[in-house]
Each structure stands twice: as C-alpha cells, then as structure tokens.
mmCIF file of C-alpha atoms in Angstrom:
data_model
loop_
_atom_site.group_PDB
_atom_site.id
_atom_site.type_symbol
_atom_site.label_atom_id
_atom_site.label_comp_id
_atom_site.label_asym_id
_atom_site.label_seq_id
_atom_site.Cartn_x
_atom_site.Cartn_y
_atom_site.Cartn_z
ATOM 1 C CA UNK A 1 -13.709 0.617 -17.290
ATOM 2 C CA UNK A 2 -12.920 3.897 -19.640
ATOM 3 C CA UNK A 3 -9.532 4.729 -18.541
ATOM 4 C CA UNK A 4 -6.297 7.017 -20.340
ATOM 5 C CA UNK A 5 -3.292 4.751 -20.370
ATOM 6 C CA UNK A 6 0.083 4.771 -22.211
ATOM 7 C CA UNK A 7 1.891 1.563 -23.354
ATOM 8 C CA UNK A 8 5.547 3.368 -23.944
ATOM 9 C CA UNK A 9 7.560 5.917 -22.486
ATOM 10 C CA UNK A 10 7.159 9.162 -24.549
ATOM 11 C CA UNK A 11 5.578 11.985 -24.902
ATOM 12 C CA UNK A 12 1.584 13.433 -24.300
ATOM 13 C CA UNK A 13 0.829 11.961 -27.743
ATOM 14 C CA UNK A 14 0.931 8.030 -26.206
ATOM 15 C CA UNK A 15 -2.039 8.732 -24.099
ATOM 16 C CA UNK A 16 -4.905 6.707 -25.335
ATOM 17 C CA UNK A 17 -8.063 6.286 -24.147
ATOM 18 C CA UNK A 18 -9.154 2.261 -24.142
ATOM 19 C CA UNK A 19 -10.880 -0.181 -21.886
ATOM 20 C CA UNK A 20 -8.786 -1.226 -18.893
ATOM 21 C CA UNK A 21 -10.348 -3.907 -16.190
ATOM 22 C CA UNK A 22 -11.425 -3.078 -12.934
ATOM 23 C CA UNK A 23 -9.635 -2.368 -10.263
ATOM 24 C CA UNK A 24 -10.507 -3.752 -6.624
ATOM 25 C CA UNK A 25 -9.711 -3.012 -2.722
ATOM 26 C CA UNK A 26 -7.702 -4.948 -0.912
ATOM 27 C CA UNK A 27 -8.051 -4.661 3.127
ATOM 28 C CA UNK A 28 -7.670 -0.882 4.279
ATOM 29 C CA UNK A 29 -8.349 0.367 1.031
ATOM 30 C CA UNK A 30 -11.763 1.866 -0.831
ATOM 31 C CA UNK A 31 -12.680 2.013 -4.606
ATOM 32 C CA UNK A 32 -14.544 5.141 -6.055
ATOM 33 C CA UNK A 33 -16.458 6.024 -9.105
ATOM 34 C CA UNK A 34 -14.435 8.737 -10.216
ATOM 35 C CA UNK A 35 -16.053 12.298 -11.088
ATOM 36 C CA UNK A 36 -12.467 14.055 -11.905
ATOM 37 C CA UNK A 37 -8.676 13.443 -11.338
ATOM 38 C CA UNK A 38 -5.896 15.814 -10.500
ATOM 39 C CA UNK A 39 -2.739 16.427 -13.102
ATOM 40 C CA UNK A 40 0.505 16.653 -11.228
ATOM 41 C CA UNK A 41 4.185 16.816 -12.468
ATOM 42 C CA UNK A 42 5.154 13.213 -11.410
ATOM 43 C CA UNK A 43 2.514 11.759 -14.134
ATOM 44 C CA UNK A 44 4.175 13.511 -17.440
ATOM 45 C CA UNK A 45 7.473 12.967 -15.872
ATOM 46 C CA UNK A 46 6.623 8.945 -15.002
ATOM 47 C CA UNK A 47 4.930 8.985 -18.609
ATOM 48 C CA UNK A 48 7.936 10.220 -20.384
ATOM 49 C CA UNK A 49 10.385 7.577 -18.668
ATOM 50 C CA UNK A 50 12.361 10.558 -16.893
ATOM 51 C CA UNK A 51 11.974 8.997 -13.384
ATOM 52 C CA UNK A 52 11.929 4.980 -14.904
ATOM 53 C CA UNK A 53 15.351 4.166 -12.841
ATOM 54 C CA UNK A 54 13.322 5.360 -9.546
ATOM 55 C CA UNK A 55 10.180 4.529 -10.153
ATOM 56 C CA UNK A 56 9.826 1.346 -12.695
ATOM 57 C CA UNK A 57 6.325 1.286 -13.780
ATOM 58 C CA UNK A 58 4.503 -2.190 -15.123
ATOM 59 C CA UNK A 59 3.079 -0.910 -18.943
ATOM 60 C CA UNK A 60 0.704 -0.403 -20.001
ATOM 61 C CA UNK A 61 -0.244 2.390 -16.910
ATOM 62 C CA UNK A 62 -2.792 4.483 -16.105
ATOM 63 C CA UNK A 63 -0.997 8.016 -14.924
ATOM 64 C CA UNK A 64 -2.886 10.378 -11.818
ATOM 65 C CA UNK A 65 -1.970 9.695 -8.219
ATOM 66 C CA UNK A 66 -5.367 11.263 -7.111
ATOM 67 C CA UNK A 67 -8.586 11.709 -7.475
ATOM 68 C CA UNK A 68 -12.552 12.457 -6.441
ATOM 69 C CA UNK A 69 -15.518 10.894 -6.847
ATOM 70 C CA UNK A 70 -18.278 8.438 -4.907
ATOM 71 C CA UNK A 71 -17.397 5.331 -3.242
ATOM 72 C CA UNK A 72 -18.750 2.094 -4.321
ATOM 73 C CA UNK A 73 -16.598 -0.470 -3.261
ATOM 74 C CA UNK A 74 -14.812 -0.901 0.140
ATOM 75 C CA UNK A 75 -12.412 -3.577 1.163
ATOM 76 C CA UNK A 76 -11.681 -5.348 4.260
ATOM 77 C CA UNK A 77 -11.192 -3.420 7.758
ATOM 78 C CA UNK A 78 -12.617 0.091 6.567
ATOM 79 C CA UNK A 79 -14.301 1.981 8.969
ATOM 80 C CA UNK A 80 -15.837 5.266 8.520
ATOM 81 C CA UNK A 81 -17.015 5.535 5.269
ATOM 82 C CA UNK A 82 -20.079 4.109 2.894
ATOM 83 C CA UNK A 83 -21.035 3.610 -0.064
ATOM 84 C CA UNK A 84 -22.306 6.468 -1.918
ATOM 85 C CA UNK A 85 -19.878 9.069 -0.071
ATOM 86 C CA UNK A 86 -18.287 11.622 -1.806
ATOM 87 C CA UNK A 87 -14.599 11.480 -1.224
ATOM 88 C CA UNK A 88 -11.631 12.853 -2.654
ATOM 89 C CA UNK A 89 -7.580 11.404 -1.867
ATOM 90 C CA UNK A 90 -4.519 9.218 -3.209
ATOM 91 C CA UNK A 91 -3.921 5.934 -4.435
ATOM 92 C CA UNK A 92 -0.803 4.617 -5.872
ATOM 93 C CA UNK A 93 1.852 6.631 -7.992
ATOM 94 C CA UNK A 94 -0.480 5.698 -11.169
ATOM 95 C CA UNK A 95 -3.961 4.708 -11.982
ATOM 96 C CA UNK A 96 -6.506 8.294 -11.242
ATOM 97 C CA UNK A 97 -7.325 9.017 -14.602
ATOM 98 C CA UNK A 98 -10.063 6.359 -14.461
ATOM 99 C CA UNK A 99 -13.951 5.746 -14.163
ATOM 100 C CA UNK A 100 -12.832 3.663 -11.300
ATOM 101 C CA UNK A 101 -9.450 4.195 -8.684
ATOM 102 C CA UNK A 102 -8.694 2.617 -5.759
ATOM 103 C CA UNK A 103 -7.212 4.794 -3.018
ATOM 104 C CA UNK A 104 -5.610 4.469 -0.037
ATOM 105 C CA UNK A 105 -5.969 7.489 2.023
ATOM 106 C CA UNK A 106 -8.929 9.283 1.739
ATOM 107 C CA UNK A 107 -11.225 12.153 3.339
ATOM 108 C CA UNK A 108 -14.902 13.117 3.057
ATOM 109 C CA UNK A 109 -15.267 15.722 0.438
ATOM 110 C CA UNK A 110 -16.749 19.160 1.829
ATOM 111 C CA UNK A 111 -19.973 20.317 0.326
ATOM 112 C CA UNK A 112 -18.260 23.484 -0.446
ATOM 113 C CA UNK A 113 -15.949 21.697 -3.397
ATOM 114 C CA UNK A 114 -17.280 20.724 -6.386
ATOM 115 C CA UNK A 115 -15.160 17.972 -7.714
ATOM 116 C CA UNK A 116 -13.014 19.377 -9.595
ATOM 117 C CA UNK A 117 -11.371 20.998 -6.824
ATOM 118 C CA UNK A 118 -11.967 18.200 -4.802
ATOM 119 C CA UNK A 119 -9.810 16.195 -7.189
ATOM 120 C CA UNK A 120 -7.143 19.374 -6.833
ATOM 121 C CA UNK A 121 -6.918 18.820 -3.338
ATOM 122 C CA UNK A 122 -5.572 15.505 -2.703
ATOM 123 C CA UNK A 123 -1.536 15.546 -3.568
ATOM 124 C CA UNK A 124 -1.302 19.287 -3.452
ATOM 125 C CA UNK A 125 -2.880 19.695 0.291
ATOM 126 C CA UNK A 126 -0.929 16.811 1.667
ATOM 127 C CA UNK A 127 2.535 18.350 0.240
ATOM 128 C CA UNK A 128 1.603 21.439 0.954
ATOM 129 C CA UNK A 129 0.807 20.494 4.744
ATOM 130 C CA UNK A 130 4.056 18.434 5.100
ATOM 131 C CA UNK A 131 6.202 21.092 4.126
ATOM 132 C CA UNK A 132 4.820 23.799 6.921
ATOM 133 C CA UNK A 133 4.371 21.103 9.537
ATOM 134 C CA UNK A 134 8.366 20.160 8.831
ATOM 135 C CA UNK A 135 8.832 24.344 9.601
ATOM 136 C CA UNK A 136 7.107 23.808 13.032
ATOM 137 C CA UNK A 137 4.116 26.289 14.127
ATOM 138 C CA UNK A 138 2.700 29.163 12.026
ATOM 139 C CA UNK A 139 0.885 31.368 13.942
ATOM 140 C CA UNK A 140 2.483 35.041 14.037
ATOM 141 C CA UNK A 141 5.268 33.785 11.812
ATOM 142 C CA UNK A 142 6.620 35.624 8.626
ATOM 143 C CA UNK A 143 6.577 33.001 5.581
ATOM 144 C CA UNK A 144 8.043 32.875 2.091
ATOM 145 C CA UNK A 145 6.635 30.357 -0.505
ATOM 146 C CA UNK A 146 8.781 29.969 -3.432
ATOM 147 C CA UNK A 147 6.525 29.090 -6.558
ATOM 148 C CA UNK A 148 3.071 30.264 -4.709
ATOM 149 C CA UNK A 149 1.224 30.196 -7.423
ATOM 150 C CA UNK A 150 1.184 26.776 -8.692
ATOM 151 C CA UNK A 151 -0.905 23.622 -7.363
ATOM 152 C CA UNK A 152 0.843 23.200 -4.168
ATOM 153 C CA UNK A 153 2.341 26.591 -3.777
ATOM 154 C CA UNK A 154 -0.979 28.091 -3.769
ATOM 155 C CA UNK A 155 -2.214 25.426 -1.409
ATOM 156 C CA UNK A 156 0.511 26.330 0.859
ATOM 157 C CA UNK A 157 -0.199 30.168 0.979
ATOM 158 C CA UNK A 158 -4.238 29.235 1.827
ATOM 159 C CA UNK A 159 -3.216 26.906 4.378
ATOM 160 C CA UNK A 160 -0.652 29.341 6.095
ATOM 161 C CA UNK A 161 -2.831 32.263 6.176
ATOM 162 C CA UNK A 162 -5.739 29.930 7.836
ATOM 163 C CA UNK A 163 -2.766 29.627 10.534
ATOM 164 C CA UNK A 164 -2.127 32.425 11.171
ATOM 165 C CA UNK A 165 1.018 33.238 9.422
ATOM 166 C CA UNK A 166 1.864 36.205 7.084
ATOM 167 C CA UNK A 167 2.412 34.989 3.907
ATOM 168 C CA UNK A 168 5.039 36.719 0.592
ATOM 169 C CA UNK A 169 4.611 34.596 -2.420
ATOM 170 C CA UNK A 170 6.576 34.437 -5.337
ATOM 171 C CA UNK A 171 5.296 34.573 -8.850
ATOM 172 C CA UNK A 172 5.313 35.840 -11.962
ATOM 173 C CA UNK A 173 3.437 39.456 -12.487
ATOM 174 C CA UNK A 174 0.842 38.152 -14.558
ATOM 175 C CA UNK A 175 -0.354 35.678 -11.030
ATOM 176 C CA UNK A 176 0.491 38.039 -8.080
ATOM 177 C CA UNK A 177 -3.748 39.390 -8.410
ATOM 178 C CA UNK A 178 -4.272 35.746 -8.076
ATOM 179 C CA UNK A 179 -1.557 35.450 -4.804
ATOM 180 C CA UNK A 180 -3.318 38.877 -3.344
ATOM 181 C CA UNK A 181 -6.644 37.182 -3.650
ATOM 182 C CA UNK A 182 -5.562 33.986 -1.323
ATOM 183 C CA UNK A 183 -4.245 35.963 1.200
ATOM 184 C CA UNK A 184 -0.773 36.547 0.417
ATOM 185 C CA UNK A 185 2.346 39.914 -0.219
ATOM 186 C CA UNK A 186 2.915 38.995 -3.975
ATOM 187 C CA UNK A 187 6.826 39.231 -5.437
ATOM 188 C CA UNK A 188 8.412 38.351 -8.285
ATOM 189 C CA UNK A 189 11.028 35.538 -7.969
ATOM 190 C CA UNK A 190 14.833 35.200 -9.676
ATOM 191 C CA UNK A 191 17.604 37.980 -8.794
ATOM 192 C CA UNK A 192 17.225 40.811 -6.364
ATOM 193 C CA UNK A 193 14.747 38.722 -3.843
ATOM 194 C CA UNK A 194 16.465 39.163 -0.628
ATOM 195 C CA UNK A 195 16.539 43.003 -1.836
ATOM 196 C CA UNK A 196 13.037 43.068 -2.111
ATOM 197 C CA UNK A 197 12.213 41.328 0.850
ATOM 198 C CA UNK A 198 13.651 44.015 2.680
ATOM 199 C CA UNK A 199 10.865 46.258 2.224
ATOM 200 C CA UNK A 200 8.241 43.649 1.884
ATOM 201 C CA UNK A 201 9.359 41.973 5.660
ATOM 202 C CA UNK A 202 11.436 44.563 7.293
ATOM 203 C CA UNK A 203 11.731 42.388 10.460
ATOM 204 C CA UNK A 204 13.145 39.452 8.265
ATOM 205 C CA UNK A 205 11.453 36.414 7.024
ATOM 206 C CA UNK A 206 11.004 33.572 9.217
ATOM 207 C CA UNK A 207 10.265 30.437 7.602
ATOM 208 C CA UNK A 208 10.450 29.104 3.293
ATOM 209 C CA UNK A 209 8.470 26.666 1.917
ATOM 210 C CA UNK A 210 10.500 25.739 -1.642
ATOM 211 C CA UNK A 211 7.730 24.448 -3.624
ATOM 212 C CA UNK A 212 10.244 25.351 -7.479
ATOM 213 C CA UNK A 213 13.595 23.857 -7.236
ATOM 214 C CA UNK A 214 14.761 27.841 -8.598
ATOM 215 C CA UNK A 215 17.158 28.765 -6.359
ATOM 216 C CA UNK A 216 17.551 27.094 -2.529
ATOM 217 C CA UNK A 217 20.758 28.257 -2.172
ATOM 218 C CA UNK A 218 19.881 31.745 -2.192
ATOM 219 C CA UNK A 219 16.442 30.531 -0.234
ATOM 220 C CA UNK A 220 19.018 29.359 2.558
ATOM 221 C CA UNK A 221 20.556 32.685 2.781
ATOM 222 C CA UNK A 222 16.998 34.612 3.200
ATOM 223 C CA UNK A 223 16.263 32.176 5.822
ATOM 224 C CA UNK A 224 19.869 32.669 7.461
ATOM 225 C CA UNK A 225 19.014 28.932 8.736
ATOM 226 C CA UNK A 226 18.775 26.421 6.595
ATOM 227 C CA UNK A 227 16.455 24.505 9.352
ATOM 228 C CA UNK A 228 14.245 27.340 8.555
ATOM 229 C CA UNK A 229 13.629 26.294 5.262
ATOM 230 C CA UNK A 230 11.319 22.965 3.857
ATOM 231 C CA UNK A 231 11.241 21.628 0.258
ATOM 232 C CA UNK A 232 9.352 19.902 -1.918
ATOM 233 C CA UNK A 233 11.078 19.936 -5.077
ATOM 234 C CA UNK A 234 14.449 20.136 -4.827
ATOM 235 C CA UNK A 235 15.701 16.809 -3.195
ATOM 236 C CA UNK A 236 18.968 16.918 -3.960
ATOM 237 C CA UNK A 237 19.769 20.330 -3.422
ATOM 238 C CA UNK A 238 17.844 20.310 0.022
ATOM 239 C CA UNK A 239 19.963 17.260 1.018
ATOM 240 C CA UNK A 240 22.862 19.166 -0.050
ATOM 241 C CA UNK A 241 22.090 22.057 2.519
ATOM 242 C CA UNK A 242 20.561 19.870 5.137
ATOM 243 C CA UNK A 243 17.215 22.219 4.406
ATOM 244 C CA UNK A 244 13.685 19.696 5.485
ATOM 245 C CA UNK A 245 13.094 17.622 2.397
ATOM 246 C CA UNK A 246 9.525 16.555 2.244
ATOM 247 C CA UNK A 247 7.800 13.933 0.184
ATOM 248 C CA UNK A 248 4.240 14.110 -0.513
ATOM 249 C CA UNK A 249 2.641 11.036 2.184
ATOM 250 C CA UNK A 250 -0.691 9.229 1.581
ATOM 251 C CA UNK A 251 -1.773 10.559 4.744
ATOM 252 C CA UNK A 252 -5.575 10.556 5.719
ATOM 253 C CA UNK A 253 -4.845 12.444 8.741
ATOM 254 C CA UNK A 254 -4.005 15.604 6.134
ATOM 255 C CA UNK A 255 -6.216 15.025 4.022
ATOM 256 C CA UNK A 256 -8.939 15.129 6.566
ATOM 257 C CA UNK A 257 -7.067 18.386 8.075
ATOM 258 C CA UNK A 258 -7.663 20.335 4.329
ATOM 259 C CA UNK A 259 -10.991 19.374 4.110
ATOM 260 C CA UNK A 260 -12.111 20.401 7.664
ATOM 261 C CA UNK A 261 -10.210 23.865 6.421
ATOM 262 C CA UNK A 262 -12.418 23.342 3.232
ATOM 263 C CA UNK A 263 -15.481 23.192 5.119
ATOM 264 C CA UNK A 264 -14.495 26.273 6.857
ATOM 265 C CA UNK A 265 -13.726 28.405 3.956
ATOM 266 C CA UNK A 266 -10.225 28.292 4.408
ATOM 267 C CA UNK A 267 -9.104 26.359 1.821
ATOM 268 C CA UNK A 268 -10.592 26.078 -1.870
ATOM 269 C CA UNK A 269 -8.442 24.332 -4.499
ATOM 270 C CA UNK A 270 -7.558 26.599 -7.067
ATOM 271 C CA UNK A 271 -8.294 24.946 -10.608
ATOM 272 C CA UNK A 272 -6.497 26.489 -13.820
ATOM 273 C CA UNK A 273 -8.388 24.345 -16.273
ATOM 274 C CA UNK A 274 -10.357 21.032 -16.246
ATOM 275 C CA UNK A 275 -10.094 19.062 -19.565
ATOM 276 C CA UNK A 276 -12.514 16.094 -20.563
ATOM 277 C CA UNK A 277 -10.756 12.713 -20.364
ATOM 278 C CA UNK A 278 -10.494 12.141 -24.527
ATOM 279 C CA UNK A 279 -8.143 15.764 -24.225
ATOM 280 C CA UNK A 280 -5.854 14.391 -21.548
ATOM 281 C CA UNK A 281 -3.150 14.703 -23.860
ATOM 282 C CA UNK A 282 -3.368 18.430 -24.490
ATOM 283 C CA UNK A 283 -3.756 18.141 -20.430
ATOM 284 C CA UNK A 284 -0.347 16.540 -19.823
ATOM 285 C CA UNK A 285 1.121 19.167 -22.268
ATOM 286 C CA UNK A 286 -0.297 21.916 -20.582
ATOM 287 C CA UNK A 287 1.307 21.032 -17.612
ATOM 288 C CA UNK A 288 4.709 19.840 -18.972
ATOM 289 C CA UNK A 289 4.917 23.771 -20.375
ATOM 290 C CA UNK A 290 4.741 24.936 -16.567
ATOM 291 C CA UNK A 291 3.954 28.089 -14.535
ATOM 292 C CA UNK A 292 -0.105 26.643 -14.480
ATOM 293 C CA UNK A 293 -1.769 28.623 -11.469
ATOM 294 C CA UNK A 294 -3.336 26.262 -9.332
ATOM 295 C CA UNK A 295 -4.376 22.786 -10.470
ATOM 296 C CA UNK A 296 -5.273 21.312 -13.679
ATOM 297 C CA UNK A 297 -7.841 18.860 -13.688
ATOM 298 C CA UNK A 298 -9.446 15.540 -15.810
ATOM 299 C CA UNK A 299 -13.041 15.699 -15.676
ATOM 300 C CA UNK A 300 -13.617 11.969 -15.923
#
C-alpha cells in the first residue's frame, strides 16, 4: 500500500510518501480502504520526537490516529459490520494516513458526511464527548469551551448545543462568525474573560470544557469549582487543580453516539482544509502553526 511515513524524528519535511505492506485485523478489529484521514496535534508532535519518552514509536511510522473509508477486511469476533460499509473511527496512535488502516473502534458513517468530515469526526467527537460526559448532564446548563473553534472545540460546542446546553466559545475575532454559526455566544479569550462573561452569562457559567491549555487557572476561578471544569489539553495543570482530565478513548460507544447526532443534523465535522496525500507535509505544517478552525484533513 501507498502510505506517508517518516523514518526520523524531525520536522514536516521527513514525511515521504513510499510503499509500506499491508496491514491486517487481528480478532475485534476491522481493516478499511481508506477515502481520507484526520490531522491531529499528537501526529506532528509524535513525528517531531516531542512526546518519544511517552510514547516510543517503532520507525519507520505511519502518523494519523483516525480515519474513513470502506471496509474490506474484518478479523475474528466482529459483529455488526460488512464488507463494503462505509465507516469512519480510530486505530492505534499511528498508521491513518494510509490506503489501508486497521481500526479498532469504529461507527457506521452517516449519509450526511462526506468523508472528509467523516475522517474529522473520529478523535475530535470522542474527546469532545469525554470531556462533557466527565461535567455530568447538559441540558439547561450554561457552558464555556475554551479554544471552540478548533477540531475538538468546535465539536464540543455542536455536541452541547444538540444537548441542550447554552454554549460561550472562545476564539479569536476572525472565527467567532464561524462559533455563531454552530450554535454558540462567541468571545475572545486571554485577559479580561471573567469580565466579559459577566455580561455574556449574567447568572454565572456553569460548566468549562478546556480544550487550549491557555489559562486553567483562571478557567478554575470562572467555574468557582474546579469539579466544574474538564480538560483535554492541559494534563498537568488539570492534575495540579484536581480539574477532570480526559484522554481521548477508542470508544465505539461515542463514536456511534456522534454519528447518530450526524444523522440527525446535529453534528457535522467542520473541515478547514483537506490536502492530497503527496502535500501531507504542508498538512502537518499547517497544523503545527495552530489556531486551524475545525479539522484538517488527508484526502487519501
């Protein structure tokens, strides 16, 4: 199989695209023909070597943690699914950008993705979905997502408003359009927040979802609980406050939950930019510069 892979730590630059052999399932697990594969932050930082202490990887490796396409392999023990479905989910911590990518936790793609945003959908629903289920139920609650605008913060806001919460995102000016037009109160992040929230929530804010790392502490103090506040980027810091810390699961129970939301309009996976495999360097650098709205995408 055509697949991007990287034989050194380093920068976009030792992405190459070569012949790599083909992956198979073991038991529990399905292989698809992939049609396009999400970019997230963990592949430029496992591709530079920044996370190499926590996460070792065996070189050369094939970065993307998920993907979308049509199955057409399916290993021992798997129920539910065929040959020829359309699928979109998560594999290991490395080998989506692909033809082929084994994955295993997986939901049936709704016909109203294309697969672009199906591939958007995997790692950015099921973060997004751990995070609010960690702040308990939505419905009638006042939420601030920190970051709304990226992959998973803008997953986040989509989800929340489907439950019933009301959402204030933060972004930059240039993306709050983008944040009114999923549903959200747009405001910009950084100094003065809490001041602005004032007028924005006048009853308080209930709940966070951290989804930037930029500032918990102050997060914490908006909250006035710091079991009122999840994140999903700031380990340390949350661990530090005793905030929820969330990592993203392989969980086909979520994944399933997004696209049933999917199918109902509630939820479409917001795609920047889709690149074609032979640009997935420009790709990786596009996301290592930051502040992408939504996803970006390899078109396989």
């Amino acid at each position: 199989m055509r697949a991007a892979r990287f034989h050194e730590y380093g920068g976009a630059e030792s992405l190459m695209i070569e012949q790599a052999p083909d992956p198979h399932p073991g038991p529990g697990e399905i292989r698809v023909r992939v049609a396009a594969a999400s970019v997230n932050p963990i592949d430029w930082k496992l591709r530079s070597g920044a996370l190499r202490r926590l996460i070792p990887l065996d070189l050369p490796a094939i970065p993307g943690r998920d993907g979308a396409g049509v199955v057409d392999e399916i290993g021992d023990g798997v129920q539910g699914v065929s040959i020829g479905d359309r699928v979109f989910g998560l594999g290991g911590v490395t080998g989506a950008t692909a033809e082929l990518l084994i994955l295993s936790a997986w939901a049936h793609t709704p016909a109203t993705w294309n697969d672009e945003q199906a591939a958007g959908a995997g790692l950015a629903s099921v973060t997004a979905m751990g995070g609010l289920n960690a702040l308990g139920s939505l419905a009638g609650r006042t939420l601030l997502v920190e970051g709304a605008a990226g992959g998973v913060g803008s997953a986040a806001v989509e989800i929340a408003v489907a439950q019933g919460a009301t959402v204030i995102g933060t972004a930059s000016e240039r993306n709050h359009d983008f944040l009114t037009s999923l549903g959200a109160v747009p405001t910009t992040y950084g100094p003065g927040l809490a001041q602005r929230l004032t007028t924005l929530a006048p009853h308080g804010v209930d709940i966070v979802l951290d989804t930037a790392a930029s500032g918990l502490d102050d997060l914490v103090a908006i909250a006035g609980d710091a079991k009122r506040v999840a994140t999903v980027a700031d380990h340390a810091g949350g661990q530090r406050l005793g905030v929820h810390v969330v990592n993203a699961e392989a969980d086909s129970t979520l994944l399933s939950a997004a696209a049933e939301l999917g199918g109902r309009g509630r939820y479409t996976p917001r795609i920047e930019r889709a690149y074609p495999l032979e640009r997935i360097a420009d790709a990786h650098a596009h996301a290592e510069r930051g502040r992408t709205r939504g996803k970006i995408v390899i078109c396989i």
